[in-house]
Short mmCIF file of C-alpha atoms in Angstrom, two decimals:
data_model
loop_
_atom_site.label_atom_id
_atom_site.label_comp_id
_atom_site.label_asym_id
_atom_site.label_seq_id
_atom_site.Cartn_x
_atom_site.Cartn_y
_atom_site.Cartn_z
CA UNK A 1 -0.34 -0.02 0.01
CA UNK A 2 1.44 3.64 -0.70
CA UNK A 3 2.41 5.71 1.90
CA UNK A 4 0.16 8.54 2.14
CA UNK A 5 1.47 12.03 0.91
CA UNK A 6 2.46 14.43 3.40
CA UNK A 7 0.12 17.23 4.41
CA UNK A 8 0.94 20.71 3.46
CA UNK A 9 1.86 21.18 6.85
CA UNK A 10 4.28 18.39 7.42
CA UNK A 11 5.55 19.32 3.85
CA UNK A 12 6.69 23.11 5.71
CA UNK A 13 8.49 21.02 8.67
CA UNK A 14 10.30 19.04 6.77
CA UNK A 15 11.51 21.53 3.93
CA UNK A 16 12.75 23.66 7.66
CA UNK A 17 14.53 20.55 8.74
CA UNK A 18 16.27 19.26 4.89
CA UNK A 19 17.33 23.01 4.06
CA UNK A 20 19.11 22.49 7.70
CA UNK A 21 20.73 18.80 7.32
CA UNK A 22 21.64 20.17 4.19
CA UNK A 23 23.63 22.96 5.27
CA UNK A 24 25.62 21.23 7.90
CA UNK A 25 25.39 17.57 7.14
CA UNK A 26 27.28 16.16 4.06
CA UNK A 27 25.96 13.41 3.98
CA UNK A 28 22.82 14.47 3.39
CA UNK A 29 23.86 16.80 1.11
CA UNK A 30 25.44 14.42 -0.92
CA UNK A 31 22.36 11.89 -1.11
CA UNK A 32 20.48 15.14 -1.92
CA UNK A 33 22.40 16.06 -4.86
CA UNK A 34 22.46 12.62 -6.08
CA UNK A 35 18.75 12.50 -6.16
CA UNK A 36 19.02 15.86 -8.16
CA UNK A 37 21.48 14.22 -10.43
CA UNK A 38 19.23 11.14 -11.32
CA UNK A 39 16.16 13.33 -11.66
CA UNK A 40 18.07 15.21 -14.47
CA UNK A 41 19.15 12.45 -16.14
CA UNK A 42 15.53 10.94 -15.46
CA UNK A 43 16.66 7.35 -13.33
CA UNK A 44 15.69 6.39 -10.53
CA UNK A 45 17.15 8.10 -7.33
CA UNK A 46 16.89 4.43 -5.39
CA UNK A 47 19.95 3.94 -3.10
CA UNK A 48 20.79 7.60 -3.18
CA UNK A 49 22.17 7.73 0.59
CA UNK A 50 25.02 6.59 1.01
CA UNK A 51 26.13 4.26 4.00
CA UNK A 52 27.09 6.01 7.36
CA UNK A 53 30.85 7.11 7.36
CA UNK A 54 32.33 4.24 9.32
CA UNK A 55 30.93 1.45 7.57
CA UNK A 56 32.19 2.85 4.50
CA UNK A 57 34.48 1.30 2.17
CA UNK A 58 38.34 2.56 3.25
CA UNK A 59 39.58 4.35 0.14
CA UNK A 60 42.87 4.14 -1.58
CA UNK A 61 45.84 6.08 -0.55
CA UNK A 62 45.52 7.92 -4.00
CA UNK A 63 42.24 8.81 -3.54
CA UNK A 64 42.74 10.12 0.12
CA UNK A 65 42.15 14.32 0.10
CA UNK A 66 45.38 16.01 1.08
CA UNK A 67 45.45 18.12 4.84
CA UNK A 68 44.73 20.84 2.75
CA UNK A 69 41.89 19.42 1.15
CA UNK A 70 40.65 17.94 4.43
CA UNK A 71 40.21 21.24 6.13
CA UNK A 72 36.73 21.37 7.32
CA UNK A 73 35.28 24.45 5.78
CA UNK A 74 33.98 27.54 8.53
CA UNK A 75 31.18 26.75 10.22
CA UNK A 76 30.47 30.32 11.71
CA UNK A 77 28.73 31.94 9.11
CA UNK A 78 26.06 29.09 8.95
CA UNK A 79 25.85 29.09 13.10
CA UNK A 80 25.05 32.62 13.39
CA UNK A 81 22.24 32.78 10.54
CA UNK A 82 20.84 29.79 12.76
CA UNK A 83 21.34 31.52 16.64
CA UNK A 84 19.60 35.00 14.40
CA UNK A 85 16.94 32.75 13.04
CA UNK A 86 16.40 31.23 16.13
CA UNK A 87 16.61 34.07 18.16
CA UNK A 88 13.93 36.17 16.32
CA UNK A 89 11.98 32.98 14.95
CA UNK A 90 12.31 30.32 17.32
CA UNK A 91 13.02 28.52 14.34
CA UNK A 92 15.31 25.16 16.18
CA UNK A 93 12.34 25.11 18.98
CA UNK A 94 9.78 24.83 16.04
CA UNK A 95 11.96 21.97 14.06
CA UNK A 96 12.96 19.99 17.27
CA UNK A 97 9.57 20.39 18.72
CA UNK A 98 7.40 16.74 18.42
CA UNK A 99 4.69 17.80 16.25
CA UNK A 100 2.50 14.92 16.19
CA UNK A 101 0.49 15.54 18.96
CA UNK A 102 -0.46 18.72 18.58
CA UNK A 103 -3.78 19.59 16.52
CA UNK A 104 -2.93 21.45 12.71
CA UNK A 105 -4.92 24.78 13.59
CA UNK A 106 -1.91 25.10 16.34
CA UNK A 107 0.48 24.20 14.10
CA UNK A 108 -0.52 25.93 11.57
CA UNK A 109 -0.47 29.42 13.86
CA UNK A 110 2.80 28.22 15.30
CA UNK A 111 4.24 28.38 11.94
CA UNK A 112 2.93 31.64 11.30
CA UNK A 113 5.12 33.16 13.99
CA UNK A 114 8.09 31.17 13.01
CA UNK A 115 8.14 32.38 9.54
CA UNK A 116 7.42 36.00 10.88
CA UNK A 117 10.29 36.01 12.86
CA UNK A 118 12.77 33.89 10.22
CA UNK A 119 11.45 35.93 7.11
CA UNK A 120 12.43 39.23 9.27
CA UNK A 121 15.91 38.37 10.30
CA UNK A 122 16.18 37.27 7.17
CA UNK A 123 15.44 40.00 5.35
CA UNK A 124 17.63 41.47 7.58
CA UNK A 125 20.65 39.91 6.81
CA UNK A 126 20.13 38.93 3.18
CA UNK A 127 18.70 40.29 0.40
CA UNK A 128 16.99 37.95 -1.54
CA UNK A 129 15.76 38.24 -5.08
CA UNK A 130 14.40 36.15 -8.04
CA UNK A 131 16.46 34.39 -10.57
CA UNK A 132 13.90 34.86 -13.01
CA UNK A 133 11.43 38.41 -12.80
CA UNK A 134 8.56 36.87 -14.64
CA UNK A 135 5.07 35.94 -12.85
CA UNK A 136 5.28 31.88 -12.50
CA UNK A 137 3.54 30.49 -14.88
CA UNK A 138 4.38 32.85 -17.64
CA UNK A 139 6.26 31.04 -20.76
CA UNK A 140 9.77 32.48 -20.91
CA UNK A 141 12.99 31.32 -23.22
CA UNK A 142 15.81 30.23 -22.25
CA UNK A 143 18.63 31.08 -24.02
CA UNK A 144 21.70 29.19 -25.48
CA UNK A 145 24.76 29.59 -22.91
CA UNK A 146 22.05 29.67 -19.67
CA UNK A 147 23.65 28.81 -16.08
CA UNK A 148 22.41 25.54 -15.01
CA UNK A 149 23.15 25.91 -11.36
CA UNK A 150 20.21 29.16 -11.50
CA UNK A 151 17.66 27.48 -14.09
CA UNK A 152 17.21 23.27 -14.14
CA UNK A 153 14.68 22.50 -16.81
CA UNK A 154 12.23 20.22 -16.06
CA UNK A 155 9.94 17.87 -17.85
CA UNK A 156 10.58 16.61 -21.53
CA UNK A 157 14.20 18.21 -22.08
CA UNK A 158 15.05 17.71 -26.05
CA UNK A 159 17.32 19.59 -28.16
CA UNK A 160 19.43 22.31 -28.12
CA UNK A 161 18.70 25.71 -26.46
CA UNK A 162 16.62 28.67 -26.83
CA UNK A 163 14.70 26.68 -25.12
CA UNK A 164 10.55 27.75 -24.08
CA UNK A 165 8.35 27.06 -21.03
CA UNK A 166 5.94 27.83 -18.28
CA UNK A 167 8.14 29.31 -15.16
CA UNK A 168 6.91 27.13 -12.23
CA UNK A 169 9.55 28.79 -9.41
CA UNK A 170 11.23 31.69 -10.53
CA UNK A 171 13.86 30.47 -8.10
CA UNK A 172 15.92 32.76 -5.02
CA UNK A 173 19.09 34.08 -5.22
CA UNK A 174 21.33 35.83 -2.58
CA UNK A 175 21.98 39.77 -2.68
CA UNK A 176 24.17 42.02 -0.27
CA UNK A 177 24.99 38.62 2.20
CA UNK A 178 25.61 40.58 5.77
CA UNK A 179 26.48 37.38 7.58
CA UNK A 180 28.89 38.08 10.66
CA UNK A 181 30.48 35.44 12.82
CA UNK A 182 30.01 36.40 16.21
CA UNK A 183 33.43 37.58 18.28
CA UNK A 184 36.24 35.56 18.60
CA UNK A 185 36.03 34.31 22.39
CA UNK A 186 31.88 32.97 21.61
CA UNK A 187 30.89 29.38 20.79
CA UNK A 188 29.23 29.65 17.65
CA UNK A 189 27.81 26.10 17.81
CA UNK A 190 25.99 27.88 20.86
CA UNK A 191 22.47 29.03 19.27
CA UNK A 192 20.73 29.77 21.95
CA UNK A 193 21.74 30.44 25.59
CA UNK A 194 19.73 28.36 28.57
CA UNK A 195 17.78 30.45 30.25
CA UNK A 196 17.40 29.78 34.24
CA UNK A 197 15.51 32.19 35.62
CA UNK A 198 15.61 32.96 39.33
#
């Protein structure tokens, strides 16, 4: 029997979870990348999730990353963004809450509050604009030399550009990013301090 599709509210929660799982877990990002590439190529995406790192076969010495490649990226800006979303919209609280016991109306009201705070915080840190300015549903032309990272073609993609099709989502591009990591000496992994009332 097919599993029922998630409700719109469950998809919102899943989208928040997926965003931060991709941002902070390389294995999840790799799995999503594989699914995305398989969909583009029209292949089934089964087996896209890699095995846990400790069970993966060791790589030959020639394939191992050099010390410079093995250096982990600086997570402070991402942690700072997450801490601001928590401070302004209580995003982490919302994502960590078990919503199964709450009625949809209560979850919807909480989602509205989280949305308002996170939207305000994001607007202060990053100016976001559509990749394509046309309204969704409009017929657009994708010219030769388009950036496949900015425009994803779906449906029956045959032939060479220019392509004409219906705009299903205008995409988003970040502009004027103002992420300033916390001052030295502060632990960036603390997204929100514990609060103790005396």
